PDB file of C-alpha atoms in Angstrom:
ATOM      1  CA  UNK A   1      13.836  -4.635 -18.963  1.00 39.00           C
ATOM      2  CA  UNK A   2      12.889  -3.125 -15.663  1.00 37.00           C
ATOM      3  CA  UNK A   3      10.319  -0.399 -16.053  1.00 38.00           C
ATOM      4  CA  UNK A   4       9.784   2.484 -13.801  1.00 39.00           C
ATOM      5  CA  UNK A   5       7.501   4.562 -11.773  1.00 37.00           C
ATOM      6  CA  UNK A   6       7.601   8.128 -10.763  1.00 37.00           C
ATOM      7  CA  UNK A   7       8.907   8.591  -7.086  1.00 37.00           C
ATOM      8  CA  UNK A   8       8.114  12.149  -6.940  1.00 36.00           C
ATOM      9  CA  UNK A   9       4.733  13.334  -5.611  1.00 35.00           C
ATOM     10  CA  UNK A  10       1.473  14.032  -7.514  1.00 34.00           C
ATOM     11  CA  UNK A  11       0.917  16.823 -10.013  1.00 31.00           C
ATOM     12  CA  UNK A  12      -2.229  18.609 -11.062  1.00 29.00           C
ATOM     13  CA  UNK A  13      -4.746  19.373 -13.729  1.00 29.00           C
ATOM     14  CA  UNK A  14      -6.698  22.555 -14.032  1.00 31.00           C
ATOM     15  CA  UNK A  15     -10.574  21.862 -14.398  1.00 31.00           C
ATOM     16  CA  UNK A  16     -13.223  24.533 -13.941  1.00 35.00           C
ATOM     17  CA  UNK A  17     -16.715  23.774 -12.726  1.00 38.00           C
ATOM     18  CA  UNK A  18     -19.434  25.147 -14.910  1.00 46.00           C
ATOM     19  CA  UNK A  19     -20.319  28.258 -12.711  1.00 41.00           C
ATOM     20  CA  UNK A  20     -17.266  28.394 -10.454  1.00 46.00           C
ATOM     21  CA  UNK A  21     -13.737  29.316 -11.576  1.00 57.00           C
ATOM     22  CA  UNK A  22     -11.254  27.005  -9.944  1.00 74.00           C
ATOM     23  CA  UNK A  23      -7.914  28.311  -8.881  1.00 92.00           C
ATOM     24  CA  UNK A  24      -5.038  26.791 -10.850  1.00 95.00           C
ATOM     25  CA  UNK A  25      -1.637  26.309  -9.374  1.00 97.00           C
ATOM     26  CA  UNK A  26       1.447  25.605 -11.461  1.00 97.00           C
ATOM     27  CA  UNK A  27       4.630  24.323 -10.179  1.00 98.00           C
ATOM     28  CA  UNK A  28       7.829  22.832 -11.419  1.00 98.00           C
ATOM     29  CA  UNK A  29      10.882  20.952 -10.095  1.00 98.00           C
ATOM     30  CA  UNK A  30      14.498  20.005 -11.031  1.00 98.00           C
ATOM     31  CA  UNK A  31      16.863  17.527  -9.521  1.00 98.00           C
ATOM     32  CA  UNK A  32      20.251  16.026  -9.628  1.00 98.00           C
ATOM     33  CA  UNK A  33      20.843  12.550  -8.186  1.00 98.00           C
ATOM     34  CA  UNK A  34      23.789  10.294  -7.802  1.00 98.00           C
ATOM     35  CA  UNK A  35      21.692   7.444  -9.290  1.00 98.00           C
ATOM     36  CA  UNK A  36      18.057   6.973 -10.512  1.00 98.00           C
ATOM     37  CA  UNK A  37      16.718   4.068  -8.434  1.00 98.00           C
ATOM     38  CA  UNK A  38      13.187   2.810  -9.104  1.00 98.00           C
ATOM     39  CA  UNK A  39      11.627  -0.002  -6.996  1.00 98.00           C
ATOM     40  CA  UNK A  40      15.127  -0.816  -5.780  1.00 98.00           C
ATOM     41  CA  UNK A  41      16.794  -1.220  -9.228  1.00 98.00           C
ATOM     42  CA  UNK A  42      19.119   1.373 -10.979  1.00 98.00           C
ATOM     43  CA  UNK A  43      17.691   2.898 -14.031  1.00 98.00           C
ATOM     44  CA  UNK A  44      20.956   4.722 -15.102  1.00 98.00           C
ATOM     45  CA  UNK A  45      23.271   1.804 -14.683  1.00 97.00           C
ATOM     46  CA  UNK A  46      24.405   3.372 -11.431  1.00 97.00           C
ATOM     47  CA  UNK A  47      25.374   6.705 -13.048  1.00 98.00           C
ATOM     48  CA  UNK A  48      23.961  10.124 -12.238  1.00 98.00           C
ATOM     49  CA  UNK A  49      20.654  11.420 -13.322  1.00 98.00           C
ATOM     50  CA  UNK A  50      19.291  14.863 -14.059  1.00 98.00           C
ATOM     51  CA  UNK A  51      15.418  15.094 -13.843  1.00 98.00           C
ATOM     52  CA  UNK A  52      12.718  17.650 -13.991  1.00 98.00           C
ATOM     53  CA  UNK A  53       9.030  18.295 -14.470  1.00 98.00           C
ATOM     54  CA  UNK A  54       5.933  20.548 -14.313  1.00 98.00           C
ATOM     55  CA  UNK A  55       2.687  20.155 -12.499  1.00 98.00           C
ATOM     56  CA  UNK A  56      -0.782  21.712 -12.648  1.00 98.00           C
ATOM     57  CA  UNK A  57      -3.409  21.370  -9.872  1.00 98.00           C
ATOM     58  CA  UNK A  58      -7.017  22.530  -9.461  1.00 98.00           C
ATOM     59  CA  UNK A  59      -9.713  21.436  -7.050  1.00 96.00           C
ATOM     60  CA  UNK A  60      -8.108  18.076  -6.280  1.00 97.00           C
ATOM     61  CA  UNK A  61      -7.383  17.274  -9.943  1.00 98.00           C
ATOM     62  CA  UNK A  62      -3.770  17.117 -11.037  1.00 98.00           C
ATOM     63  CA  UNK A  63      -1.643  16.405 -14.070  1.00 98.00           C
ATOM     64  CA  UNK A  64       1.987  16.765 -14.991  1.00 98.00           C
ATOM     65  CA  UNK A  65       4.998  15.562 -16.794  1.00 98.00           C
ATOM     66  CA  UNK A  66       8.449  14.485 -15.623  1.00 98.00           C
ATOM     67  CA  UNK A  67      11.657  13.518 -17.635  1.00 98.00           C
ATOM     68  CA  UNK A  68      15.016  11.898 -16.651  1.00 98.00           C
ATOM     69  CA  UNK A  69      17.897  10.326 -18.317  1.00 98.00           C
ATOM     70  CA  UNK A  70      18.209   6.530 -18.243  1.00 98.00           C
ATOM     71  CA  UNK A  71      20.814   3.963 -19.259  1.00 98.00           C
ATOM     72  CA  UNK A  72      19.482   0.405 -19.916  1.00 96.00           C
ATOM     73  CA  UNK A  73      22.624  -0.630 -21.736  1.00 94.00           C
ATOM     74  CA  UNK A  74      20.356  -1.913 -24.502  1.00 94.00           C
ATOM     75  CA  UNK A  75      20.763  -2.269 -28.339  1.00 92.00           C
ATOM     76  CA  UNK A  76      18.641   0.990 -28.871  1.00 92.00           C
ATOM     77  CA  UNK A  77      20.916   2.998 -26.538  1.00 94.00           C
ATOM     78  CA  UNK A  78      17.800   4.356 -24.722  1.00 97.00           C
ATOM     79  CA  UNK A  79      18.650   7.502 -22.878  1.00 97.00           C
ATOM     80  CA  UNK A  80      15.296   9.307 -22.097  1.00 98.00           C
ATOM     81  CA  UNK A  81      12.264   8.392 -19.915  1.00 98.00           C
ATOM     82  CA  UNK A  82       9.347  10.817 -20.209  1.00 98.00           C
ATOM     83  CA  UNK A  83       6.333  10.396 -18.031  1.00 98.00           C
ATOM     84  CA  UNK A  84       2.916  11.906 -18.076  1.00 98.00           C
ATOM     85  CA  UNK A  85       0.295  11.374 -15.242  1.00 98.00           C
ATOM     86  CA  UNK A  86      -2.989  12.738 -14.019  1.00 98.00           C
ATOM     87  CA  UNK A  87      -5.338  11.949 -11.063  1.00 98.00           C
ATOM     88  CA  UNK A  88      -7.550  13.061  -8.352  1.00 98.00           C
ATOM     89  CA  UNK A  89      -6.696  13.408  -4.684  1.00 98.00           C
ATOM     90  CA  UNK A  90      -8.823  14.329  -1.705  1.00 98.00           C
ATOM     91  CA  UNK A  91     -10.036  13.525   1.768  1.00 97.00           C
ATOM     92  CA  UNK A  92     -12.162  10.628   2.761  1.00 96.00           C
ATOM     93  CA  UNK A  93     -12.375  11.630   6.240  1.00 95.00           C
ATOM     94  CA  UNK A  94     -10.628  14.264   8.513  1.00 93.00           C
ATOM     95  CA  UNK A  95      -7.577  12.081   8.866  1.00 94.00           C
ATOM     96  CA  UNK A  96      -7.638   9.836   5.702  1.00 98.00           C
ATOM     97  CA  UNK A  97      -6.767  10.938   2.256  1.00 98.00           C
ATOM     98  CA  UNK A  98      -7.077   9.161  -1.074  1.00 98.00           C
ATOM     99  CA  UNK A  99      -5.187   9.452  -4.456  1.00 98.00           C
ATOM    100  CA  UNK A 100      -6.087   7.813  -7.792  1.00 98.00           C
ATOM    101  CA  UNK A 101      -4.764   8.294 -11.165  1.00 98.00           C
ATOM    102  CA  UNK A 102      -2.701   6.805 -14.111  1.00 98.00           C
ATOM    103  CA  UNK A 103       0.905   7.184 -15.364  1.00 98.00           C
ATOM    104  CA  UNK A 104       2.026   6.808 -18.916  1.00 98.00           C
ATOM    105  CA  UNK A 105       5.832   5.928 -19.237  1.00 98.00           C
ATOM    106  CA  UNK A 106       7.388   6.751 -22.675  1.00 98.00           C
ATOM    107  CA  UNK A 107      10.855   6.233 -23.945  1.00 98.00           C
ATOM    108  CA  UNK A 108      10.949   8.214 -27.092  1.00 96.00           C
ATOM    109  CA  UNK A 109      14.386   7.243 -28.252  1.00 96.00           C
ATOM    110  CA  UNK A 110      14.146   3.547 -27.741  1.00 94.00           C
ATOM    111  CA  UNK A 111      14.118   2.931 -31.529  1.00 87.00           C
ATOM    112  CA  UNK A 112      12.815  -0.569 -32.427  1.00 86.00           C
ATOM    113  CA  UNK A 113      12.052  -1.514 -28.675  1.00 93.00           C
ATOM    114  CA  UNK A 114       8.730  -1.035 -27.172  1.00 93.00           C
ATOM    115  CA  UNK A 115       9.237   0.052 -23.546  1.00 96.00           C
ATOM    116  CA  UNK A 116       6.151   2.225 -23.229  1.00 97.00           C
ATOM    117  CA  UNK A 117       3.560   1.251 -20.687  1.00 98.00           C
ATOM    118  CA  UNK A 118       0.647   2.462 -18.577  1.00 98.00           C
ATOM    119  CA  UNK A 119       0.054   2.103 -14.903  1.00 98.00           C
ATOM    120  CA  UNK A 120      -3.077   2.759 -12.970  1.00 98.00           C
ATOM    121  CA  UNK A 121      -2.733   3.486  -9.188  1.00 98.00           C
ATOM    122  CA  UNK A 122      -4.679   4.125  -6.007  1.00 98.00           C
ATOM    123  CA  UNK A 123      -3.669   4.949  -2.511  1.00 98.00           C
ATOM    124  CA  UNK A 124      -4.629   5.927   0.837  1.00 98.00           C
ATOM    125  CA  UNK A 125      -2.797   7.992   3.544  1.00 98.00           C
ATOM    126  CA  UNK A 126      -3.259   9.196   7.130  1.00 98.00           C
ATOM    127  CA  UNK A 127      -1.742  11.369   9.686  1.00 96.00           C
ATOM    128  CA  UNK A 128      -1.348   9.669  13.212  1.00 96.00           C
ATOM    129  CA  UNK A 129      -0.320  12.770  14.930  1.00 93.00           C
ATOM    130  CA  UNK A 130       3.019  13.730  16.633  1.00 95.00           C
ATOM    131  CA  UNK A 131       4.554  13.960  13.080  1.00 96.00           C
ATOM    132  CA  UNK A 132       3.767  10.320  12.062  1.00 98.00           C
ATOM    133  CA  UNK A 133       2.241   9.574   8.723  1.00 98.00           C
ATOM    134  CA  UNK A 134       1.403   6.299   6.969  1.00 98.00           C
ATOM    135  CA  UNK A 135       0.508   5.395   3.367  1.00 98.00           C
ATOM    136  CA  UNK A 136      -0.224   2.603   0.999  1.00 98.00           C
ATOM    137  CA  UNK A 137      -0.444   2.301  -2.742  1.00 98.00           C
ATOM    138  CA  UNK A 138      -1.135  -0.310  -5.402  1.00 98.00           C
ATOM    139  CA  UNK A 139      -0.079   0.139  -9.120  1.00 98.00           C
ATOM    140  CA  UNK A 140      -1.409  -2.038 -11.865  1.00 98.00           C
ATOM    141  CA  UNK A 141      -0.062  -2.427 -15.491  1.00 98.00           C
ATOM    142  CA  UNK A 142      -3.132  -3.471 -17.417  1.00 97.00           C
ATOM    143  CA  UNK A 143      -1.335  -4.490 -20.481  1.00 97.00           C
ATOM    144  CA  UNK A 144       1.230  -6.755 -18.841  1.00 95.00           C
ATOM    145  CA  UNK A 145      -0.819  -7.449 -15.657  1.00 96.00           C
ATOM    146  CA  UNK A 146       2.082  -6.624 -13.387  1.00 98.00           C
ATOM    147  CA  UNK A 147       1.238  -5.391  -9.935  1.00 98.00           C
ATOM    148  CA  UNK A 148       3.367  -3.395  -7.442  1.00 98.00           C
ATOM    149  CA  UNK A 149       2.208  -2.767  -3.831  1.00 98.00           C
ATOM    150  CA  UNK A 150       4.103  -0.384  -1.493  1.00 98.00           C
ATOM    151  CA  UNK A 151       3.624   0.802   2.147  1.00 98.00           C
ATOM    152  CA  UNK A 152       5.371   3.816   3.616  1.00 98.00           C
ATOM    153  CA  UNK A 153       5.798   5.436   7.033  1.00 98.00           C
ATOM    154  CA  UNK A 154       7.280   8.922   7.632  1.00 98.00           C
ATOM    155  CA  UNK A 155       8.174  10.849  10.714  1.00 98.00           C
ATOM    156  CA  UNK A 156       8.743  14.638  10.905  1.00 98.00           C
ATOM    157  CA  UNK A 157      11.605  15.267  13.236  1.00 98.00           C
ATOM    158  CA  UNK A 158      11.440  19.070  12.694  1.00 97.00           C
ATOM    159  CA  UNK A 159       9.534  21.390  10.366  1.00 96.00           C
ATOM    160  CA  UNK A 160      12.448  20.960   7.763  1.00 98.00           C
ATOM    161  CA  UNK A 161      13.862  17.525   8.592  1.00 98.00           C
ATOM    162  CA  UNK A 162      12.032  14.133   8.093  1.00 98.00           C
ATOM    163  CA  UNK A 163      12.755  10.436   7.934  1.00 98.00           C
ATOM    164  CA  UNK A 164      10.847   7.677   6.134  1.00 98.00           C
ATOM    165  CA  UNK A 165      10.802   4.087   5.201  1.00 98.00           C
ATOM    166  CA  UNK A 166       9.170   1.964   2.479  1.00 98.00           C
ATOM    167  CA  UNK A 167       8.656  -1.522   1.591  1.00 98.00           C
ATOM    168  CA  UNK A 168       7.146  -2.862  -1.698  1.00 98.00           C
ATOM    169  CA  UNK A 169       6.604  -6.006  -3.665  1.00 98.00           C
ATOM    170  CA  UNK A 170       6.604  -6.135  -7.447  1.00 98.00           C
ATOM    171  CA  UNK A 171       4.882  -9.236  -8.974  1.00 98.00           C
ATOM    172  CA  UNK A 172       4.861 -10.142 -12.592  1.00 97.00           C
ATOM    173  CA  UNK A 173       2.053 -11.831 -14.559  1.00 95.00           C
ATOM    174  CA  UNK A 174       4.663 -13.782 -16.383  1.00 89.00           C
ATOM    175  CA  UNK A 175       5.880 -15.373 -13.073  1.00 92.00           C
ATOM    176  CA  UNK A 176       8.126 -14.259 -10.235  1.00 95.00           C
ATOM    177  CA  UNK A 177       8.314 -11.387  -7.931  1.00 98.00           C
ATOM    178  CA  UNK A 178      10.775  -9.424  -5.724  1.00 98.00           C
ATOM    179  CA  UNK A 179      10.618  -7.227  -2.649  1.00 98.00           C
ATOM    180  CA  UNK A 180      12.239  -3.827  -2.195  1.00 98.00           C
ATOM    181  CA  UNK A 181      12.750  -1.469   0.702  1.00 98.00           C
ATOM    182  CA  UNK A 182      14.241   1.930   1.331  1.00 98.00           C
ATOM    183  CA  UNK A 183      15.001   4.203   4.298  1.00 98.00           C
ATOM    184  CA  UNK A 184      15.901   7.950   3.809  1.00 98.00           C
ATOM    185  CA  UNK A 185      15.981  11.387   5.203  1.00 98.00           C
ATOM    186  CA  UNK A 186      14.920  14.655   3.626  1.00 98.00           C
ATOM    187  CA  UNK A 187      16.074  18.116   4.719  1.00 98.00           C
ATOM    188  CA  UNK A 188      14.542  21.420   3.459  1.00 98.00           C
ATOM    189  CA  UNK A 189      17.258  24.059   3.490  1.00 98.00           C
ATOM    190  CA  UNK A 190      16.997  27.687   4.105  1.00 97.00           C
ATOM    191  CA  UNK A 191      18.263  28.418   0.457  1.00 97.00           C
ATOM    192  CA  UNK A 192      15.327  26.703  -1.162  1.00 97.00           C
ATOM    193  CA  UNK A 193      17.094  23.377  -1.962  1.00 98.00           C
ATOM    194  CA  UNK A 194      15.778  20.006  -0.756  1.00 98.00           C
ATOM    195  CA  UNK A 195      18.278  17.330   0.178  1.00 98.00           C
ATOM    196  CA  UNK A 196      17.570  13.665   0.197  1.00 98.00           C
ATOM    197  CA  UNK A 197      19.804  10.847   1.226  1.00 98.00           C
ATOM    198  CA  UNK A 198      18.340   7.288   0.722  1.00 98.00           C
ATOM    199  CA  UNK A 199      19.399   3.616   0.987  1.00 98.00           C
ATOM    200  CA  UNK A 200      17.673   1.060  -1.479  1.00 98.00           C
ATOM    201  CA  UNK A 201      17.938  -2.700  -1.505  1.00 98.00           C
ATOM    202  CA  UNK A 202      16.009  -5.722  -2.955  1.00 98.00           C
ATOM    203  CA  UNK A 203      15.864  -9.418  -2.355  1.00 98.00           C
ATOM    204  CA  UNK A 204      16.910 -10.008  -6.072  1.00 97.00           C
ATOM    205  CA  UNK A 205      19.766 -12.464  -6.102  1.00 96.00           C
ATOM    206  CA  UNK A 206      23.003 -10.891  -7.033  1.00 95.00           C
ATOM    207  CA  UNK A 207      21.573  -7.431  -7.219  1.00 95.00           C
ATOM    208  CA  UNK A 208      23.450  -4.415  -5.682  1.00 94.00           C
ATOM    209  CA  UNK A 209      22.156  -2.166  -3.026  1.00 97.00           C
ATOM    210  CA  UNK A 210      22.515   1.527  -3.447  1.00 98.00           C
ATOM    211  CA  UNK A 211      22.892   4.779  -1.454  1.00 98.00           C
ATOM    212  CA  UNK A 212      21.354   7.789  -3.454  1.00 98.00           C
ATOM    213  CA  UNK A 213      21.836  11.504  -2.701  1.00 98.00           C
ATOM    214  CA  UNK A 214      19.553  14.042  -4.427  1.00 98.00           C
ATOM    215  CA  UNK A 215      19.556  17.643  -4.509  1.00 98.00           C
ATOM    216  CA  UNK A 216      16.222  19.169  -5.825  1.00 98.00           C
ATOM    217  CA  UNK A 217      14.493  22.529  -6.051  1.00 98.00           C
ATOM    218  CA  UNK A 218      10.949  23.529  -6.612  1.00 97.00           C
ATOM    219  CA  UNK A 219      10.312  26.178  -9.189  1.00 96.00           C
TER     220      UNK A 219
END
């Protein structure tokens, strides 16, 4: 069964230094998508997804949770993915940032089927100027020893409109791998809604590509 990783950005954990109170920020998000695609593969059997989460952040530390409906068409009739994540992000240099952390993927209603797993991740990002940014991440599942590597490039056309592209490779300790890519555009509207239109594809033989439209709102 394909397992998934959180596509949204990092969240945050409140931690106070012994003598200095750290400011804590709390945020949330909700979204409706025409499909839930993870690493190029639908997690909702091509159907719509409703998702949402909450994040905490303090002094570079972050933690959060995120939940979505899923449909694996399995014997347990699994319907829920519930993720928990935490990490630390900061700057290595003036133009290079880093991000390290872990994600726990839980499927609380997959009775009799053990889909739960953990991934550790690390990444670097940089701003090249003129609205261009690059990033690279590696994700490792220590239990199954699967590895996913992804590179992304983005370009801000305006303050509210951006385009991006990603390419990734998912390799499995049991043998085999596949490559996926996506291209998309994101628009922040004046009414507080973010719109994302994205095309996904893989080199998996016989797999379908997908166009996904998402409406989301920060809380």
